[in-house]
Tab-separated table of C-alpha atoms and ligand atoms in Angstrom:
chain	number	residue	atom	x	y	z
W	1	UNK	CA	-6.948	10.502	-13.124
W	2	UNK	CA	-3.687	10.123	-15.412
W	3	UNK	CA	-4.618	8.137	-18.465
W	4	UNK	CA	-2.461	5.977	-19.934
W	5	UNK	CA	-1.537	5.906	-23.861
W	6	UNK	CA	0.854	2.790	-24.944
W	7	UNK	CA	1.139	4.703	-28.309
W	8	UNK	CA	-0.372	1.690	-31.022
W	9	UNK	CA	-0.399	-0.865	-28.375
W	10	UNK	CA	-2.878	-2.492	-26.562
W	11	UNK	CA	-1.859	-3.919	-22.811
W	12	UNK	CA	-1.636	-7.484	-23.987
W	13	UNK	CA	0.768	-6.938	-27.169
W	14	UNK	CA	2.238	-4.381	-24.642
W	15	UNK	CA	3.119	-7.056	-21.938
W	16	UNK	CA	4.412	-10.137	-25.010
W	17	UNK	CA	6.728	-7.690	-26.599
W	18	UNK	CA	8.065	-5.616	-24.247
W	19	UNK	CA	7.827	-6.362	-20.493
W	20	UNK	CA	10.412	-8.053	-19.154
W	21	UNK	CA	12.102	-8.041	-22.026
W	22	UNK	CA	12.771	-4.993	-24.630
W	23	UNK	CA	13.301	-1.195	-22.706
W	24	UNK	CA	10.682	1.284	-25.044
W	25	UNK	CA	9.749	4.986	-24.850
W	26	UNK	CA	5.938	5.652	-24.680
W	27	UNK	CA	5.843	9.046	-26.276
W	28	UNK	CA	3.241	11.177	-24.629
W	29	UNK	CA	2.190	8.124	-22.802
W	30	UNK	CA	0.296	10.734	-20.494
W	31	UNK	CA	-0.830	13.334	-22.981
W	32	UNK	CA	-1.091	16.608	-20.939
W	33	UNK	CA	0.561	15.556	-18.149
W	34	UNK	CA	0.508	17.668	-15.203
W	35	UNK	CA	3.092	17.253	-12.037
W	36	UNK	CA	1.372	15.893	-9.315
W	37	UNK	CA	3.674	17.280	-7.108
W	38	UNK	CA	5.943	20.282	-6.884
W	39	UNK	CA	10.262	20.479	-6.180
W	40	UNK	CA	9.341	22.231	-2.856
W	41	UNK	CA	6.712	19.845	-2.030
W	42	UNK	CA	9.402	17.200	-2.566
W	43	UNK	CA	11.491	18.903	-0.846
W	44	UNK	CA	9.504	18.776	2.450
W	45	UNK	CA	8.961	14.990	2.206
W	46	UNK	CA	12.967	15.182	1.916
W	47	UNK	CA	12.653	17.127	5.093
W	48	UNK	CA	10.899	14.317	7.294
W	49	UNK	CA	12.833	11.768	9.287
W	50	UNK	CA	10.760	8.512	8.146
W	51	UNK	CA	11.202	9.345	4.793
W	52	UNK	CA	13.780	7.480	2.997
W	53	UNK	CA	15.649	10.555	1.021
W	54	UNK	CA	19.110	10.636	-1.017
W	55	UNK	CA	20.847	12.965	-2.624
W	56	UNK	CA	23.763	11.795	-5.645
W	57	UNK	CA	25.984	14.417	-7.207
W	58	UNK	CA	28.548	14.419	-9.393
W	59	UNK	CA	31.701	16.678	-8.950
W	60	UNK	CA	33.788	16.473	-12.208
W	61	UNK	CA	34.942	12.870	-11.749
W	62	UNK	CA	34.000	12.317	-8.439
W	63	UNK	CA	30.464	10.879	-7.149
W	64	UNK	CA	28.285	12.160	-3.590
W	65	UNK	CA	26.072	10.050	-2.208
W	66	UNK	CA	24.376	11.730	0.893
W	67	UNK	CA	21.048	10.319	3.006
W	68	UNK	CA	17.852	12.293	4.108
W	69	UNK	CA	16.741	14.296	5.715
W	70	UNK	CA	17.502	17.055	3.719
W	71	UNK	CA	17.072	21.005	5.241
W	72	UNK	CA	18.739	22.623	2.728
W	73	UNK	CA	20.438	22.604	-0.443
W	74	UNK	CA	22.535	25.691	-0.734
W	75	UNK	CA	25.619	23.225	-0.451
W	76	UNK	CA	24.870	21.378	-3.565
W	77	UNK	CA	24.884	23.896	-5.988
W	78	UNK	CA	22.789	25.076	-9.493
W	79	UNK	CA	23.837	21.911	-11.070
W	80	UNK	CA	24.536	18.338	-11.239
W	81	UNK	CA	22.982	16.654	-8.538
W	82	UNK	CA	19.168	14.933	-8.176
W	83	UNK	CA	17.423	14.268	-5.045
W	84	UNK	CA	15.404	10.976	-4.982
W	85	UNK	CA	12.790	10.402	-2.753
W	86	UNK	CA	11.611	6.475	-1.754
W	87	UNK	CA	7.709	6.149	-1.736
W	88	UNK	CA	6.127	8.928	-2.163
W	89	UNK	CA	2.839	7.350	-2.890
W	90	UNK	CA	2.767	6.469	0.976
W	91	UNK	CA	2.825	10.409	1.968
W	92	UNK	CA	1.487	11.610	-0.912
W	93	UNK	CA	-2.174	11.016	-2.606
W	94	UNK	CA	-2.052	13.044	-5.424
W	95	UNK	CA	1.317	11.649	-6.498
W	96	UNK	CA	-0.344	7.519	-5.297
W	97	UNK	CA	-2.506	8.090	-8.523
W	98	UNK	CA	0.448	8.178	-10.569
W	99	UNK	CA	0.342	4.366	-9.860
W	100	UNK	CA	-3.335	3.522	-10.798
W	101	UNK	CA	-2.494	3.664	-14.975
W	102	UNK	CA	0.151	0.108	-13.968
W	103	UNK	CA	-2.330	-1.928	-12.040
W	104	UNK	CA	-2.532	-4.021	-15.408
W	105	UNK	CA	0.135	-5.422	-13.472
W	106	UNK	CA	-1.733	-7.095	-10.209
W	107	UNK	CA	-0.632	-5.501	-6.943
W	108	UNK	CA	1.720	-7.853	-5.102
W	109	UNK	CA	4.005	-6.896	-7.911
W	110	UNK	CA	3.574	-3.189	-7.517
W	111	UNK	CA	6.592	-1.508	-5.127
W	112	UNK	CA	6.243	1.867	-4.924
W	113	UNK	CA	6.770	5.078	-6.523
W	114	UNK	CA	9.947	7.122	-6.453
W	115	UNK	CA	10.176	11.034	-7.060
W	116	UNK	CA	13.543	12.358	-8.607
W	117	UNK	CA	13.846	15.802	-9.016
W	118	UNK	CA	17.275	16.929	-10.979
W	119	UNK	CA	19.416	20.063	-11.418
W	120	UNK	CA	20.737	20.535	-15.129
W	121	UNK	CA	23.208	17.696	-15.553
W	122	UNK	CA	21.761	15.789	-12.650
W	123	UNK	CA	21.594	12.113	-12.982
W	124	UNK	CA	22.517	9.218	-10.824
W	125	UNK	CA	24.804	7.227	-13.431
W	126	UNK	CA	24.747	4.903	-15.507
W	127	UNK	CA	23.489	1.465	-13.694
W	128	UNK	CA	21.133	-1.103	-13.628
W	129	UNK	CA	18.307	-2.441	-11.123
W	130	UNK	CA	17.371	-5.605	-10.424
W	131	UNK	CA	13.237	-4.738	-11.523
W	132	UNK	CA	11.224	-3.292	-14.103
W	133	UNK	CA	10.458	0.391	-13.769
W	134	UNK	CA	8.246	2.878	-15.931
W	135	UNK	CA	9.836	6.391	-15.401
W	136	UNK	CA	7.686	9.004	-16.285
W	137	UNK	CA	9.003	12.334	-17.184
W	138	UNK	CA	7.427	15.335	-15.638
W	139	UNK	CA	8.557	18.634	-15.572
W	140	UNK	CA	11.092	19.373	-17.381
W	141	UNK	CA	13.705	17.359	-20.449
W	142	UNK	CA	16.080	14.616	-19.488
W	143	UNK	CA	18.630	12.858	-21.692
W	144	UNK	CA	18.284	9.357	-21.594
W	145	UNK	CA	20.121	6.225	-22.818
W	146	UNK	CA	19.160	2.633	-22.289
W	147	UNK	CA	20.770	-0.385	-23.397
W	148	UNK	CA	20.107	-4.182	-23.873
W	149	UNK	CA	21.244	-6.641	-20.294
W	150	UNK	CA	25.052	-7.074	-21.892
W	151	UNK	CA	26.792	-9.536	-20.065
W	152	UNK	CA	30.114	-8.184	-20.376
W	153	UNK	CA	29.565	-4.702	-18.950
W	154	UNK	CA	31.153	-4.436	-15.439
W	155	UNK	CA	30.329	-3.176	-12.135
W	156	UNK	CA	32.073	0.300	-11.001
W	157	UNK	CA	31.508	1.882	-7.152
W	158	UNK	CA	32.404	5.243	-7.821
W	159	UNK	CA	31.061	6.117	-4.115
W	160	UNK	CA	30.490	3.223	-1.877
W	161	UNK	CA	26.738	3.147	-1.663
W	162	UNK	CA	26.742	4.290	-5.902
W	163	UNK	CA	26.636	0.955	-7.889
W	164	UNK	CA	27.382	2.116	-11.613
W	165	UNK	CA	27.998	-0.032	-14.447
W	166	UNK	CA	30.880	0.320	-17.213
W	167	UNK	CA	29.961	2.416	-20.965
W	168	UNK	CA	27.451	0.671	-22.254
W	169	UNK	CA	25.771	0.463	-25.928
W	170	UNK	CA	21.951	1.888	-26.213
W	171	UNK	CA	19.017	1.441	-27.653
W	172	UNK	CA	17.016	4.003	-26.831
W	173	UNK	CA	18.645	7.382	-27.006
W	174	UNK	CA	16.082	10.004	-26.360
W	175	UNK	CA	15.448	13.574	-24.651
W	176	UNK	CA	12.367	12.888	-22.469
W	177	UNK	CA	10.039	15.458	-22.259
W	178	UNK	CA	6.273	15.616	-19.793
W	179	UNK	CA	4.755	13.438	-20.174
W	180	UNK	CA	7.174	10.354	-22.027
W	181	UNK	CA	7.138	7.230	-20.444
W	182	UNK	CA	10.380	4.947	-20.669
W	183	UNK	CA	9.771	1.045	-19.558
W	184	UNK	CA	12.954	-0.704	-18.665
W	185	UNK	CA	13.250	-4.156	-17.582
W	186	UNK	CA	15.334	-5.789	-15.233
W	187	UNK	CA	19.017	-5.632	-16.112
W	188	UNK	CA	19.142	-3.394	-18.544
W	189	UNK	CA	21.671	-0.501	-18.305
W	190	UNK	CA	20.327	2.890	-18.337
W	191	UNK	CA	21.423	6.400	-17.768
W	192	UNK	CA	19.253	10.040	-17.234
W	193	UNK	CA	20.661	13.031	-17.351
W	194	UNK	CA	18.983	16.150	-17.014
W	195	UNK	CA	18.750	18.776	-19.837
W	196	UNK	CA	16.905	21.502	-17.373
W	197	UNK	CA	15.776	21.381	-13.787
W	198	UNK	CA	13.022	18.010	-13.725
W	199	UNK	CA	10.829	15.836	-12.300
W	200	UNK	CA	10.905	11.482	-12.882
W	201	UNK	CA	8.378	9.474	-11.950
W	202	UNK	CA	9.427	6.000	-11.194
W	203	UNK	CA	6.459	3.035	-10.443
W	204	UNK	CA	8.853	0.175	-9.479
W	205	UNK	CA	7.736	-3.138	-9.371
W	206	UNK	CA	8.353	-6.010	-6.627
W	207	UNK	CA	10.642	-9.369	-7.518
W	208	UNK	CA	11.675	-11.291	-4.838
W	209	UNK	CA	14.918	-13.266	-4.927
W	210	UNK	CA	15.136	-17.108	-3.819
W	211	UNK	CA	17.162	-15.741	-1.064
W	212	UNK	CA	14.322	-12.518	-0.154
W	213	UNK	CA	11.738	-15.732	-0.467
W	214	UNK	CA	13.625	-18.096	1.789
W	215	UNK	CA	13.952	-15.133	4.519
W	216	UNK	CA	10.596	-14.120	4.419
W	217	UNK	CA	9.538	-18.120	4.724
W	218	UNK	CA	11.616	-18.511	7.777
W	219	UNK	CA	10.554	-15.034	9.377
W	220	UNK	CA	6.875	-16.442	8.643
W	221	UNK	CA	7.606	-19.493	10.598
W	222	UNK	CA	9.389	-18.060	13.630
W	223	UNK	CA	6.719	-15.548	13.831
W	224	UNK	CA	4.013	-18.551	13.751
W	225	UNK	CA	6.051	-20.968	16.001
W	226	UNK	CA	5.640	-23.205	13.318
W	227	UNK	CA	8.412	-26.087	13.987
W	228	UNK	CA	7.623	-28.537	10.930
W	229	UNK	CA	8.534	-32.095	10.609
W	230	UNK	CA	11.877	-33.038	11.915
W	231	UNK	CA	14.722	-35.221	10.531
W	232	UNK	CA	14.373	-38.845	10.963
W	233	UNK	CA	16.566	-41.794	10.122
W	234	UNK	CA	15.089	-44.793	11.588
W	235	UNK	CA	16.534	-46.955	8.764
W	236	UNK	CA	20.051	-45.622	9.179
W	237	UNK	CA	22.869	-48.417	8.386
W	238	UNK	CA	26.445	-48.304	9.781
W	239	UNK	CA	28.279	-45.531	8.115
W	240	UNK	CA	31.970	-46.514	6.784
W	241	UNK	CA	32.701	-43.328	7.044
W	242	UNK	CA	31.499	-40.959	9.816
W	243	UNK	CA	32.552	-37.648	9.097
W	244	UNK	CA	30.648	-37.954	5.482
W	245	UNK	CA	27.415	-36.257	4.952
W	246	UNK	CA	26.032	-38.640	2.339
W	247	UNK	CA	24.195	-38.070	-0.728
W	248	UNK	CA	20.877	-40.413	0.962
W	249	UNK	CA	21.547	-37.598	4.006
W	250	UNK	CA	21.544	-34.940	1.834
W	251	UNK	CA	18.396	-36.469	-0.017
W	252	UNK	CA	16.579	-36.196	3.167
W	253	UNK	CA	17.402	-32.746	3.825
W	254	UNK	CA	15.920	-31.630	0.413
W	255	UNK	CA	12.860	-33.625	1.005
W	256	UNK	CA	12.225	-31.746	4.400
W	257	UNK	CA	12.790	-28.380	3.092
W	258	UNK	CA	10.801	-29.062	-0.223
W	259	UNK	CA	8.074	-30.659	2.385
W	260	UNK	CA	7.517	-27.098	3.745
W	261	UNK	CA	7.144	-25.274	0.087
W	262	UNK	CA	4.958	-28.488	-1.012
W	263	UNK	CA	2.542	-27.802	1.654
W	264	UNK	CA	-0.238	-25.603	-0.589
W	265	UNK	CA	-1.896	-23.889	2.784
W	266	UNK	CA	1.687	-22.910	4.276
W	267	UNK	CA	3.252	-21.486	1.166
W	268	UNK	CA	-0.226	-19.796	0.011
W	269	UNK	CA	-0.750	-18.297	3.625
W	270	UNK	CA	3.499	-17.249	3.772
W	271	UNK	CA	3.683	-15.750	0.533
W	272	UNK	CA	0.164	-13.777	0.731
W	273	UNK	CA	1.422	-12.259	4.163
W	274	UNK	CA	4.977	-11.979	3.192
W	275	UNK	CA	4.414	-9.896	-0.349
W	276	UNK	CA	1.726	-7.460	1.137
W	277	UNK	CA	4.171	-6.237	3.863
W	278	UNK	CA	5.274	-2.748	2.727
W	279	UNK	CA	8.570	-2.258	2.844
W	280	UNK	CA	8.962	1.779	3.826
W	281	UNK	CA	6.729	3.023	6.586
W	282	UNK	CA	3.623	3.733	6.167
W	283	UNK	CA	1.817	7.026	7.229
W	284	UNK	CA	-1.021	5.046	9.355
W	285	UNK	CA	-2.921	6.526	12.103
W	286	UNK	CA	-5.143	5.257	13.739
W	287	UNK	CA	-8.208	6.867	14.978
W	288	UNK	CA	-8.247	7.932	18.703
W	289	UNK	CA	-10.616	7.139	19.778
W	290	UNK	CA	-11.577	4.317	17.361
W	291	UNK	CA	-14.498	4.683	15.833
W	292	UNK	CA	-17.715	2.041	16.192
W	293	UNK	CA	-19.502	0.774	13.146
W	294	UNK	CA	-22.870	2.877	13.982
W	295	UNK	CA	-20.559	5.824	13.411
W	296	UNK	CA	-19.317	4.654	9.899
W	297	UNK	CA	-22.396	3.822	8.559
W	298	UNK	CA	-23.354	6.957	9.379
W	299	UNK	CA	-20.836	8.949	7.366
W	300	UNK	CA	-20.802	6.748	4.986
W	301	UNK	CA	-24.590	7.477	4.320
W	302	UNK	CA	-24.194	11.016	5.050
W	303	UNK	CA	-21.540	10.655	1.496
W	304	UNK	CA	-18.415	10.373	3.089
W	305	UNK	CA	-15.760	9.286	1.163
W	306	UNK	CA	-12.775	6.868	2.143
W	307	UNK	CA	-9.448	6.225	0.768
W	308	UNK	CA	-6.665	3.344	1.239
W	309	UNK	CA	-4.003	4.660	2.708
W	310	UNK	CA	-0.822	5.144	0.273
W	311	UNK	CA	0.826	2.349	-0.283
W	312	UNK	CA	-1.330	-0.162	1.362
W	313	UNK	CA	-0.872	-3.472	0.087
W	314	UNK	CA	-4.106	-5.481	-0.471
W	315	UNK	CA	-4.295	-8.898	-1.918
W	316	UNK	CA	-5.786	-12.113	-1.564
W	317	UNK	CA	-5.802	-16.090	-2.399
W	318	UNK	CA	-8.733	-18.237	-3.168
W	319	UNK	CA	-8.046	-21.820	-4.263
W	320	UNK	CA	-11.367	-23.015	-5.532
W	321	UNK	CA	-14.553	-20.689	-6.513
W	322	UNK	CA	-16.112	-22.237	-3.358
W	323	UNK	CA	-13.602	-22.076	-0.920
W	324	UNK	CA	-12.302	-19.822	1.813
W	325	UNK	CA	-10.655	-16.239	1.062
W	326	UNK	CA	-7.556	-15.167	2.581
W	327	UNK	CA	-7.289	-11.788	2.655
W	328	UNK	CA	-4.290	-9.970	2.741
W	329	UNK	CA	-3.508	-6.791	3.980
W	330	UNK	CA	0.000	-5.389	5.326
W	331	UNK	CA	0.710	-8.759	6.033
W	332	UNK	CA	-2.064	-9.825	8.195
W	333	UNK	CA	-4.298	-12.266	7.320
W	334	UNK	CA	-8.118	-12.475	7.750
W	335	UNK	CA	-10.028	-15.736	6.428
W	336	UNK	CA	-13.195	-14.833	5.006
W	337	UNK	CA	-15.801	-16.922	3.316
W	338	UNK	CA	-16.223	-17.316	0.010
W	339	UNK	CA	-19.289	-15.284	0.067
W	340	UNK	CA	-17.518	-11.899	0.610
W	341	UNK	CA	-15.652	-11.974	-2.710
W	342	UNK	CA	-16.997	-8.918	-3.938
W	343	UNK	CA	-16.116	-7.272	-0.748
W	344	UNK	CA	-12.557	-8.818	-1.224
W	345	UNK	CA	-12.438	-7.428	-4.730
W	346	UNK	CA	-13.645	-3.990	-3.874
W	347	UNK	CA	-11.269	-3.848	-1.224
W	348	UNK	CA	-7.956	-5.068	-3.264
W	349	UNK	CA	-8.628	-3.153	-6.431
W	350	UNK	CA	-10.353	-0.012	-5.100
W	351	UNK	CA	-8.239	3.101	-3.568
W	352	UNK	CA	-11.056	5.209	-3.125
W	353	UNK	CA	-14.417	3.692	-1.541
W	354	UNK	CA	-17.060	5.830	-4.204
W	355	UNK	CA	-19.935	6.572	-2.423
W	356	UNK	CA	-22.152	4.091	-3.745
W	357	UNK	CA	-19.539	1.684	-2.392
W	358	UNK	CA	-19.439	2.531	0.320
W	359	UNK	CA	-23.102	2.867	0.905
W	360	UNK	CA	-23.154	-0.618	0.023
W	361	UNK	CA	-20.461	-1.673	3.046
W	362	UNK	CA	-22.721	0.936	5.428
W	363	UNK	CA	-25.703	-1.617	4.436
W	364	UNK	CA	-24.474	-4.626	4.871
W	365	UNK	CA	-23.688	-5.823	8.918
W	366	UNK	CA	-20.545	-8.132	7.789
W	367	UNK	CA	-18.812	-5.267	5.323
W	368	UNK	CA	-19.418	-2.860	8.042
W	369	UNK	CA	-17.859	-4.564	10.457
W	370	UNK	CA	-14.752	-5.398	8.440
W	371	UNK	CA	-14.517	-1.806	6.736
W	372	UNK	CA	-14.412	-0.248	11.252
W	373	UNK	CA	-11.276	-3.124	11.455
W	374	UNK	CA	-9.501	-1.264	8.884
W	375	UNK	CA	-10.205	2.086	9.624
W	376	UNK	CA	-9.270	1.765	13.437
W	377	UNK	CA	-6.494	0.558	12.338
W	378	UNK	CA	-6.152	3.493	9.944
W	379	UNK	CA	-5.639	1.817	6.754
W	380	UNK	CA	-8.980	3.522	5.272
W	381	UNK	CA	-9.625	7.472	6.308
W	382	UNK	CA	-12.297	9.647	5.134
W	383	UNK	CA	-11.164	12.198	2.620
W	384	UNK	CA	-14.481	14.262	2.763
I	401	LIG	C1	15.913	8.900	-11.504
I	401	LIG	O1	17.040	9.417	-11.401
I	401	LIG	O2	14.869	9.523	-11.462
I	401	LIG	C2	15.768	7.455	-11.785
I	401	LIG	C3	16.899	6.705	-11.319
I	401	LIG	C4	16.940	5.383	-12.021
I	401	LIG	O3	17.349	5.343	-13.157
I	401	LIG	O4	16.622	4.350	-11.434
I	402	LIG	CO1	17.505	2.979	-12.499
């Protein structure tokens, strides 16, 4: 378990001063720290097809950008280059814990967790991203320098798929070492370069655009056939002009589309599905053959332990205390009644079922038969 100092801060003066707004260095924010993962274990996620892997090195002035998967890296040289790896919490449970010490932050806005691992003089650039990112320093030093969103600093595409961003001015200039925790929000430029051969953590967080939003609205309603209300004009007057699209038309056209967002149920049960799907691949299996709920119970009272599968996004909405519970998971959606909050709860906040937990779903005929759904469709496994 990786425990998580914010220096003199609690959480709450934590999240008013600096998230989302102010980048800040969290000195030994994991006092001790230990990599949960090696360069050559890296390396073999780097090495697997469904693994989104890239590799960015600089060559005196000029910029590489090459895409996993990666065999070997004799090419590249002693120096200058880092190899990122997307997700590594979704292949990789001892690295998936390095994401437990953020869940201040509830999980729909929880991406994923990136692995860098840099030669001396490795970076990616100077650049910003669009979301908020802890990067947690493992083994190893890296130079970093962050700066304050500066609207005057301009784009540069040193490589076509590198998006860097002009010199910029920084407020945090610091030599990471295991460990150190840098926050940086959205938009602010920042830029890592390593002192020695090392590891960076990165838990990325999850905000969706209007236009992500709108695409994931109208993806939910083609998937659902759901056709809406249609445009009407039964009052419609002679037009003087008829290639105009008036302002009453246009009017009508916002009131449709608002219509659909207005409608509580539809956005609650689009958004819920639409945030929990991941977005890299998960590594679920499912049982063959599937198991039966006799069978669980049994393990489960024999001690067994279970885990969520890495990266396994589980949330839920309830509008009133008393009212139904849409649980989210993946994207699907299973209604439950109001009465199986607690198993809600234990299911969207725990990764590992404890056994006492799960002694409690082996007990009780309704967990049960919700915890076999899952695990047949291998998004809990036993780890013991
Ligand atoms: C890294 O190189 O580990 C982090 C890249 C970034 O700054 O987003
Ligand atoms: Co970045």
């Amino acid at each position: 378990m990786y425990q998580l100092h914010l220096n003199d801060l609690t959480i709450e003066q934590f999240l008013a001063e600096y998230w989302q707004k102010k980048p800040v260095v969290l000195k030994g924010g994991f006092a001790n720290f230990q990599d949960p993962i090696t360069p050559d274990e890296l390396a073999g996620l780097a090495a697997e097809e469904e693994i989104e892997s890239r590799i960015v090195a600089r060559q005196g002035e000029q910029w590489l950008l090459e895409t996993g998967p990666f065999e070997d890296y004799a090419q590249w040289g002693e120096q200058n280059w880092t190899l990122l790896v997307q997700a590594v919490d979704h292949w990789h449970l001892e690295s998936a814990a390095l994401i437990e010490p953020f869940r201040f932050i509830p999980n729909w806005r929880i991406d994923d967790l990136m692995i860098s691992y840099s030669t001396p003089g490795g970076g990616v650039g100077p650049h910003l991203d669009q979301y908020d990112v802890f990067i947690i320093q493992g083994l190893g030093k890296r130079h970093w320098r962050v700066g304050m969103p500066d609207a005057s600093l301009t784009s540069l595409c040193p490589h076509p798929r590198l998006l860097q961003v002009s010199p910029f001015v920084d407020c945090i200039n610091v030599i990471t070492e295991p460990g150190d925790i840098l926050y940086i929000p959205p938009g602010c430029p920042h830029d890592g370069i390593s002192v020695d051969a090392s590891l960076n953590y990165s838990v990325g967080f999850r905000a969706p655009a209007q236009k992500d939003l709108l695409t994931g609205l109208a993806d939910y309603l083609i998937e659902n056939e759901i056709q809406g209300v249609r445009y009407t004009d039964q009052n419609r007057q002679l037009s003087a002009n008829i290639g105009a699209i008036t302002g009453q038309d246009l009017q009508q056209v916002r009131s449709l589309l608002q219509g659909l967002i207005d409608d509580p149920k539809l956005l609650a049960s689009y958004f819920g599905s639409y945030i929990t799907h991941a977005k890299h691949d998960l590594d679920a299996t499912e049982p063959d053959p599937h198991y039966n709920a006799d069978e669980i119970a049994e393990y489960l009272e024999e001690g067994s332990v279970l885990a969520r599968l890495g990266g396994l996004r589980v949330c839920y909405i309830q509008e009133q205390e008393d009212s139904d519970i849409q649980l989210f998971i993946n994207g699907m959606t299973i209604v439950l009644p109001s009465s199986a909050k607690r198993t809600v709860l234990q299911l969207s906040e725990l990764t590992v079922l404890d056994q006492a937990t799960a002694a409690e779903f082996a007990h009780d005929p309704e967990k049960l038969q919700l915890l076999t759904q899952l695990i047949n469709l291998g998004y809990w496994y036993f780890i013991e």
